[in-house]
């Protein structure tokens, strides 16, 4: 076996060992049996929220076990194929198996990063907010491009996307939008996207075809569940209703069904305008609790806290990532140095490489902090 292939096999083995360690592979079958026994409880659905969480936790364990077993089997099969191809001097078999190992190495590395999403809220659903910044119509258009990018990323990963609220731009795009994105580790993956995003391009709104720079901010907050207690004092909030914008024509929403909640002590404002007023109030309260919980997470983590204290306005000097479409094609994350020339792929939702680099850096940073604390 060639040295390059041996290195791929070693890298895959390392990733699989971490996956096994993270899920505690030795006890996983026993935990699955416990989950299965609990799902057979006739009174399980007396508490729908608790039942849904149980079913979700069970499915996450099943998916983790299946993925581990599948990759372990795929590794074994392809190593055997290479050995067989070498014995029979079949270069076609060897080439195909080596290509399969390369693809497996990439998948195992991605799974390894995802296995590191073991923060308190990493497994939760998430709220994602986008706000246009400096640049007027340009920034509103950029905000809508970001919204499309994240919706595509979420749908490609099988996540459920719900639009919570949206404020259209005066001429084009959106001033702001809020989404709820539901699925395994939704917050864990998307939390790396919080910050200011900068776009450089030839403006489609400039008759002189000049290059413009636009900014929009993205902020991500975990959806709180029953394991996270957040108390909101009714006297600390102000609730306003207003007329939400409809689809136009006969479908215009003419009732004051949209809800805006202001948390007076912190100044946090959340909105919901997609459903009935009662449902909007529930959604807005949940979003507020998520924002307050995010503040608590920030206080616990000095690095995150510092980043939020310095986040500033959506403008120069505060961006985490640049998307350059002119005079060359490049997307670069300014925190990790990760870059790619496939700008269209990124804008179409191919964000895994950017996210994984940021998550890996965060894990490395936490390990350094732990080591320093132990010294």
Short mmCIF file of C-alpha atoms in Angstrom, two decimals:
data_model
loop_
_atom_site.label_atom_id
_atom_site.label_comp_id
_atom_site.label_asym_id
_atom_site.label_seq_id
_atom_site.Cartn_x
_atom_site.Cartn_y
_atom_site.Cartn_z
CA UNK A 1 0.00 0.00 0.00
CA UNK A 2 1.36 3.43 -0.95
CA UNK A 3 2.46 5.81 1.80
CA UNK A 4 -0.17 8.36 0.69
CA UNK A 5 -2.91 5.74 1.04
CA UNK A 6 -1.57 4.63 4.42
CA UNK A 7 -1.77 8.26 5.59
CA UNK A 8 -5.41 8.46 4.47
CA UNK A 9 -6.22 5.25 6.35
CA UNK A 10 -4.48 6.57 9.47
CA UNK A 11 -6.41 9.85 9.29
CA UNK A 12 -9.72 8.00 8.92
CA UNK A 13 -8.85 5.72 11.86
CA UNK A 14 -8.07 8.76 13.98
CA UNK A 15 -11.41 10.38 13.13
CA UNK A 16 -13.31 7.16 13.81
CA UNK A 17 -11.59 6.74 17.18
CA UNK A 18 -12.71 10.23 18.17
CA UNK A 19 -16.26 9.50 17.02
CA UNK A 20 -16.32 6.32 19.10
CA UNK A 21 -14.95 8.17 22.10
CA UNK A 22 -17.45 11.04 21.81
CA UNK A 23 -20.49 8.77 21.62
CA UNK A 24 -19.03 6.35 24.21
CA UNK A 25 -19.33 3.48 21.76
CA UNK A 26 -19.03 0.76 24.40
CA UNK A 27 -22.19 1.92 26.17
CA UNK A 28 -24.11 3.14 23.09
CA UNK A 29 -26.06 -0.12 22.49
CA UNK A 30 -27.18 -0.16 26.14
CA UNK A 31 -28.30 3.49 25.95
CA UNK A 32 -30.25 2.72 22.77
CA UNK A 33 -32.03 -0.14 24.57
CA UNK A 34 -32.99 2.30 27.33
CA UNK A 35 -34.33 4.77 24.77
CA UNK A 36 -36.33 2.01 23.06
CA UNK A 37 -37.84 0.95 26.39
CA UNK A 38 -38.88 4.54 27.18
CA UNK A 39 -40.51 4.97 23.76
CA UNK A 40 -42.78 2.01 24.55
CA UNK A 41 -44.20 3.77 27.63
CA UNK A 42 -47.96 4.20 26.94
CA UNK A 43 -47.92 7.50 28.83
CA UNK A 44 -45.01 8.94 26.86
CA UNK A 45 -47.07 11.36 24.79
CA UNK A 46 -48.90 12.77 27.80
CA UNK A 47 -46.08 15.32 27.73
CA UNK A 48 -45.54 16.04 23.99
CA UNK A 49 -42.49 18.27 24.49
CA UNK A 50 -40.73 15.67 26.63
CA UNK A 51 -41.68 12.93 24.17
CA UNK A 52 -40.36 14.87 21.19
CA UNK A 53 -37.07 15.51 22.95
CA UNK A 54 -36.76 11.81 23.83
CA UNK A 55 -37.43 10.78 20.24
CA UNK A 56 -34.96 13.35 18.97
CA UNK A 57 -32.21 12.22 21.39
CA UNK A 58 -32.84 8.62 20.43
CA UNK A 59 -32.62 9.42 16.72
CA UNK A 60 -29.38 11.35 17.21
CA UNK A 61 -27.86 8.30 18.91
CA UNK A 62 -29.13 5.97 16.15
CA UNK A 63 -27.73 8.27 13.46
CA UNK A 64 -24.35 8.50 15.23
CA UNK A 65 -24.12 4.71 15.62
CA UNK A 66 -25.17 4.05 12.02
CA UNK A 67 -22.72 6.60 10.66
CA UNK A 68 -19.85 5.15 12.69
CA UNK A 69 -20.60 1.56 11.66
CA UNK A 70 -21.05 2.55 8.02
CA UNK A 71 -17.73 4.43 7.84
CA UNK A 72 -15.91 1.66 9.72
CA UNK A 73 -17.25 -0.93 7.26
CA UNK A 74 -16.44 1.30 4.26
CA UNK A 75 -12.85 1.69 5.49
CA UNK A 76 -12.43 -2.05 5.91
CA UNK A 77 -13.96 -2.83 2.50
CA UNK A 78 -11.74 -0.40 0.60
CA UNK A 79 -8.54 -1.46 2.37
CA UNK A 80 -9.35 -5.06 1.40
CA UNK A 81 -10.02 -3.98 -2.19
CA UNK A 82 -6.65 -2.23 -2.41
CA UNK A 83 -4.85 -5.27 -1.01
CA UNK A 84 -6.72 -7.52 -3.45
CA UNK A 85 -5.96 -5.16 -6.35
CA UNK A 86 -2.27 -5.14 -5.45
CA UNK A 87 -2.19 -8.94 -5.34
CA UNK A 88 -3.85 -9.18 -8.75
CA UNK A 89 -2.11 -6.06 -10.13
CA UNK A 90 -5.51 -4.55 -10.98
CA UNK A 91 -4.82 -0.80 -11.16
CA UNK A 92 -8.47 0.06 -11.89
CA UNK A 93 -9.65 -1.53 -8.62
CA UNK A 94 -6.84 0.20 -6.70
CA UNK A 95 -7.66 3.60 -8.21
CA UNK A 96 -11.37 3.32 -7.41
CA UNK A 97 -10.72 2.19 -3.84
CA UNK A 98 -8.20 4.99 -3.25
CA UNK A 99 -10.72 7.55 -4.55
CA UNK A 100 -13.32 6.10 -2.19
CA UNK A 101 -10.88 6.40 0.72
CA UNK A 102 -10.21 10.04 -0.14
CA UNK A 103 -13.95 10.79 -0.06
CA UNK A 104 -14.31 8.82 3.19
CA UNK A 105 -11.46 10.78 4.74
CA UNK A 106 -13.27 14.05 4.03
CA UNK A 107 -16.57 12.72 5.45
CA UNK A 108 -14.85 11.33 8.54
CA UNK A 109 -13.09 14.66 9.15
CA UNK A 110 -16.43 16.51 8.89
CA UNK A 111 -18.03 13.99 11.26
CA UNK A 112 -15.11 14.50 13.66
CA UNK A 113 -15.75 18.25 13.75
CA UNK A 114 -19.46 17.66 14.29
CA UNK A 115 -18.67 15.25 17.14
CA UNK A 116 -16.90 18.12 18.87
CA UNK A 117 -20.19 20.02 19.03
CA UNK A 118 -20.78 19.05 22.64
CA UNK A 119 -21.48 22.48 24.09
CA UNK A 120 -24.49 22.95 26.31
CA UNK A 121 -26.72 24.16 23.46
CA UNK A 122 -24.87 22.88 20.37
CA UNK A 123 -27.47 20.19 19.68
CA UNK A 124 -30.37 22.65 19.79
CA UNK A 125 -32.35 24.27 17.02
CA UNK A 126 -31.38 27.87 16.33
CA UNK A 127 -32.62 31.32 15.50
CA UNK A 128 -30.70 33.17 12.79
CA UNK A 129 -31.11 36.92 12.28
CA UNK A 130 -29.81 38.94 9.34
CA UNK A 131 -29.67 42.75 9.32
CA UNK A 132 -28.49 45.01 6.52
CA UNK A 133 -25.75 47.46 7.48
CA UNK A 134 -23.98 50.40 5.91
CA UNK A 135 -24.72 50.75 2.20
CA UNK A 136 -28.47 51.37 1.68
CA UNK A 137 -29.97 49.40 -1.20
CA UNK A 138 -26.68 47.58 -1.74
CA UNK A 139 -26.70 46.24 1.82
CA UNK A 140 -30.37 45.29 1.63
CA UNK A 141 -29.62 43.26 -1.50
CA UNK A 142 -26.59 41.72 0.25
CA UNK A 143 -28.76 40.79 3.24
CA UNK A 144 -31.18 38.96 0.91
CA UNK A 145 -28.24 37.12 -0.69
CA UNK A 146 -27.08 36.01 2.77
CA UNK A 147 -30.61 34.86 3.62
CA UNK A 148 -30.72 32.77 0.44
CA UNK A 149 -27.26 31.34 1.24
CA UNK A 150 -28.24 30.17 4.72
CA UNK A 151 -31.62 28.80 3.63
CA UNK A 152 -29.88 26.77 0.92
CA UNK A 153 -27.24 25.52 3.37
CA UNK A 154 -29.95 24.45 5.84
CA UNK A 155 -32.06 22.71 3.20
CA UNK A 156 -29.01 20.87 1.84
CA UNK A 157 -28.49 19.46 5.34
CA UNK A 158 -32.10 18.41 5.73
CA UNK A 159 -32.93 21.11 8.27
CA UNK A 160 -36.38 22.66 8.57
CA UNK A 161 -36.41 26.41 7.88
CA UNK A 162 -39.18 28.69 9.16
CA UNK A 163 -39.29 32.41 8.37
CA UNK A 164 -40.17 34.24 11.61
CA UNK A 165 -40.19 37.81 10.34
CA UNK A 166 -38.96 39.89 7.43
CA UNK A 167 -38.67 43.61 6.68
CA UNK A 168 -38.27 44.42 2.97
CA UNK A 169 -35.83 47.02 1.68
CA UNK A 170 -37.16 50.23 0.18
CA UNK A 171 -35.93 49.43 -3.34
CA UNK A 172 -34.62 45.87 -3.22
CA UNK A 173 -33.62 43.08 -0.86
CA UNK A 174 -34.40 43.06 2.85
CA UNK A 175 -33.61 45.28 5.80
CA UNK A 176 -33.83 42.32 8.15
CA UNK A 177 -35.05 38.74 8.44
CA UNK A 178 -35.29 36.18 11.23
CA UNK A 179 -35.42 32.41 10.75
CA UNK A 180 -35.85 29.39 12.97
CA UNK A 181 -33.70 26.51 11.73
CA UNK A 182 -34.44 23.09 13.18
CA UNK A 183 -32.33 19.95 13.05
CA UNK A 184 -29.52 18.08 14.83
CA UNK A 185 -26.70 20.45 15.88
CA UNK A 186 -28.26 23.39 14.02
CA UNK A 187 -26.97 25.88 16.59
CA UNK A 188 -23.62 24.12 16.94
CA UNK A 189 -22.90 24.54 13.23
CA UNK A 190 -24.40 27.99 12.67
CA UNK A 191 -23.01 29.69 15.78
CA UNK A 192 -19.75 30.22 13.88
CA UNK A 193 -21.60 32.52 11.46
CA UNK A 194 -22.33 35.29 13.99
CA UNK A 195 -20.66 38.52 12.93
CA UNK A 196 -20.43 41.06 10.13
CA UNK A 197 -20.18 39.83 6.53
CA UNK A 198 -18.63 42.07 3.85
CA UNK A 199 -19.38 41.97 0.12
CA UNK A 200 -17.29 43.56 -2.65
CA UNK A 201 -18.77 43.56 -6.17
CA UNK A 202 -19.72 45.61 -9.20
CA UNK A 203 -23.07 47.07 -8.18
CA UNK A 204 -26.07 46.03 -10.30
CA UNK A 205 -27.72 49.26 -9.08
CA UNK A 206 -24.93 51.58 -10.26
CA UNK A 207 -25.33 52.79 -13.85
CA UNK A 208 -21.60 53.59 -13.89
CA UNK A 209 -20.80 49.95 -13.00
CA UNK A 210 -18.58 50.94 -10.09
CA UNK A 211 -17.34 48.60 -7.41
CA UNK A 212 -19.24 48.79 -4.09
CA UNK A 213 -18.61 47.43 -0.61
CA UNK A 214 -21.63 46.34 1.45
CA UNK A 215 -22.07 45.02 4.98
CA UNK A 216 -24.70 42.91 6.73
CA UNK A 217 -24.68 41.31 10.16
CA UNK A 218 -25.66 37.76 11.08
CA UNK A 219 -26.46 36.77 14.66
CA UNK A 220 -27.25 33.26 15.82
CA UNK A 221 -28.99 32.20 19.06
CA UNK A 222 -29.93 28.71 20.31
CA UNK A 223 -33.56 27.77 20.76
CA UNK A 224 -33.96 27.06 24.46
CA UNK A 225 -35.48 23.73 25.47
CA UNK A 226 -36.75 22.19 28.69
CA UNK A 227 -33.20 21.62 29.93
CA UNK A 228 -32.50 25.36 29.93
CA UNK A 229 -34.39 27.49 32.43
CA UNK A 230 -34.79 31.15 31.43
CA UNK A 231 -37.16 33.27 33.47
CA UNK A 232 -38.68 36.39 31.91
CA UNK A 233 -40.39 38.82 34.28
CA UNK A 234 -43.63 40.05 32.61
CA UNK A 235 -42.98 43.52 34.01
CA UNK A 236 -39.66 43.61 32.10
CA UNK A 237 -41.23 43.33 28.65
CA UNK A 238 -43.27 45.64 26.42
CA UNK A 239 -45.51 43.96 23.85
CA UNK A 240 -46.61 45.83 20.73
CA UNK A 241 -48.79 44.61 17.89
CA UNK A 242 -48.64 45.97 14.38
CA UNK A 243 -49.91 45.23 10.90
CA UNK A 244 -47.76 42.61 9.22
CA UNK A 245 -47.14 42.83 5.50
CA UNK A 246 -48.91 40.25 3.40
CA UNK A 247 -48.30 38.82 -0.04
CA UNK A 248 -50.19 41.61 -1.82
CA UNK A 249 -53.60 41.82 -3.56
CA UNK A 250 -56.37 39.79 -1.99
CA UNK A 251 -53.90 38.11 0.36
CA UNK A 252 -52.88 41.29 2.20
CA UNK A 253 -52.92 40.78 5.95
CA UNK A 254 -55.16 43.54 7.26
CA UNK A 255 -55.13 42.59 10.95
CA UNK A 256 -52.67 43.71 13.61
CA UNK A 257 -51.35 40.16 14.03
CA UNK A 258 -47.59 40.79 14.10
CA UNK A 259 -45.93 41.00 17.50
CA UNK A 260 -42.92 42.97 18.70
CA UNK A 261 -41.52 42.32 22.19
CA UNK A 262 -39.00 44.66 23.82
CA UNK A 263 -37.03 43.43 26.82
CA UNK A 264 -36.64 46.67 28.76
CA UNK A 265 -33.58 45.78 30.95
CA UNK A 266 -31.44 44.71 27.99
CA UNK A 267 -33.05 46.57 25.08
CA UNK A 268 -33.42 43.30 23.12
CA UNK A 269 -36.20 43.50 20.50
CA UNK A 270 -37.72 40.42 18.85
CA UNK A 271 -40.52 40.16 16.30
CA UNK A 272 -42.73 37.54 14.70
CA UNK A 273 -45.18 38.20 11.89
CA UNK A 274 -45.96 34.97 10.13
CA UNK A 275 -48.84 33.40 12.08
CA UNK A 276 -51.73 34.37 14.37
CA UNK A 277 -51.18 36.92 17.12
CA UNK A 278 -51.27 34.21 19.80
CA UNK A 279 -48.73 32.09 17.94
CA UNK A 280 -46.60 35.14 17.24
CA UNK A 281 -46.48 35.98 20.94
CA UNK A 282 -45.30 32.45 21.77
CA UNK A 283 -42.65 32.56 19.05
CA UNK A 284 -41.44 36.00 20.13
CA UNK A 285 -41.19 34.95 23.79
CA UNK A 286 -39.20 31.88 22.77
CA UNK A 287 -36.90 34.03 20.64
CA UNK A 288 -36.43 36.45 23.55
CA UNK A 289 -35.49 33.60 25.88
CA UNK A 290 -32.98 32.40 23.32
CA UNK A 291 -31.41 35.85 23.10
CA UNK A 292 -31.19 36.06 26.91
CA UNK A 293 -29.68 32.58 27.04
CA UNK A 294 -27.11 33.60 24.44
CA UNK A 295 -26.15 36.50 26.68
CA UNK A 296 -25.62 34.05 29.52
CA UNK A 297 -23.46 31.84 27.30
CA UNK A 298 -21.40 34.91 26.42
CA UNK A 299 -20.83 35.73 30.07
CA UNK A 300 -19.60 32.19 30.70
CA UNK A 301 -17.13 32.19 27.84
CA UNK A 302 -14.59 35.00 27.96
CA UNK A 303 -13.56 34.60 24.32
CA UNK A 304 -17.11 34.77 23.04
CA UNK A 305 -17.87 37.63 25.40
CA UNK A 306 -14.94 39.64 24.06
CA UNK A 307 -16.06 39.03 20.48
CA UNK A 308 -19.56 40.28 21.22
CA UNK A 309 -18.32 43.31 23.14
CA UNK A 310 -16.24 44.30 20.13
CA UNK A 311 -18.72 43.39 17.40
CA UNK A 312 -19.66 47.03 16.78
CA UNK A 313 -21.78 48.14 13.84
CA UNK A 314 -22.13 46.33 10.54
CA UNK A 315 -19.33 48.24 8.84
CA UNK A 316 -15.60 48.57 8.32
CA UNK A 317 -13.30 46.90 10.81
CA UNK A 318 -15.89 44.56 12.32
CA UNK A 319 -16.27 41.88 9.66
CA UNK A 320 -15.58 38.18 10.19
CA UNK A 321 -15.68 37.23 6.51
CA UNK A 322 -15.19 38.89 3.12
CA UNK A 323 -16.92 37.85 -0.09
CA UNK A 324 -15.07 39.42 -3.03
CA UNK A 325 -16.69 39.09 -6.46
CA UNK A 326 -14.64 41.83 -8.17
CA UNK A 327 -11.87 42.26 -9.29
CA UNK A 328 -11.24 38.59 -8.41
CA UNK A 329 -13.26 35.73 -6.91
CA UNK A 330 -12.54 34.95 -3.26
CA UNK A 331 -14.32 34.22 0.00
CA UNK A 332 -12.04 34.52 3.02
CA UNK A 333 -12.80 34.03 6.70
CA UNK A 334 -10.75 36.59 8.59
CA UNK A 335 -10.72 34.56 11.83
CA UNK A 336 -9.21 31.37 10.43
CA UNK A 337 -7.63 32.44 7.15
CA UNK A 338 -9.70 29.79 5.34
CA UNK A 339 -10.39 30.89 1.77
CA UNK A 340 -11.93 29.57 -1.41
CA UNK A 341 -12.29 30.89 -4.95
CA UNK A 342 -15.65 29.09 -5.39
CA UNK A 343 -17.69 32.17 -4.54
CA UNK A 344 -20.80 30.93 -6.34
CA UNK A 345 -20.67 27.64 -4.46
CA UNK A 346 -20.49 29.48 -1.14
CA UNK A 347 -23.38 31.79 -2.06
CA UNK A 348 -25.33 28.67 -3.06
CA UNK A 349 -24.89 27.28 0.46
CA UNK A 350 -21.57 25.42 0.39
CA UNK A 351 -20.44 26.63 3.82
CA UNK A 352 -19.20 23.44 5.46
CA UNK A 353 -15.50 24.14 4.89
CA UNK A 354 -15.77 27.66 6.32
CA UNK A 355 -17.79 26.48 9.32
CA UNK A 356 -15.55 23.49 10.03
CA UNK A 357 -12.41 25.66 10.03
CA UNK A 358 -13.97 28.05 12.55
CA UNK A 359 -15.26 25.24 14.76
CA UNK A 360 -11.89 23.48 14.70
CA UNK A 361 -10.14 26.70 15.68
CA UNK A 362 -12.62 27.17 18.52
CA UNK A 363 -11.98 23.65 19.78
CA UNK A 364 -8.22 24.19 19.62
CA UNK A 365 -8.60 27.46 21.49
CA UNK A 366 -10.64 25.80 24.23
CA UNK A 367 -8.02 23.06 24.58
CA UNK A 368 -5.26 25.70 24.94
CA UNK A 369 -7.30 27.52 27.59
CA UNK A 370 -7.87 24.25 29.49
CA UNK A 371 -4.14 23.41 29.32
CA UNK A 372 -3.19 26.86 30.61
CA UNK A 373 -5.72 26.52 33.42
CA UNK A 374 -4.15 23.20 34.43
CA UNK A 375 -0.62 24.66 34.56
#
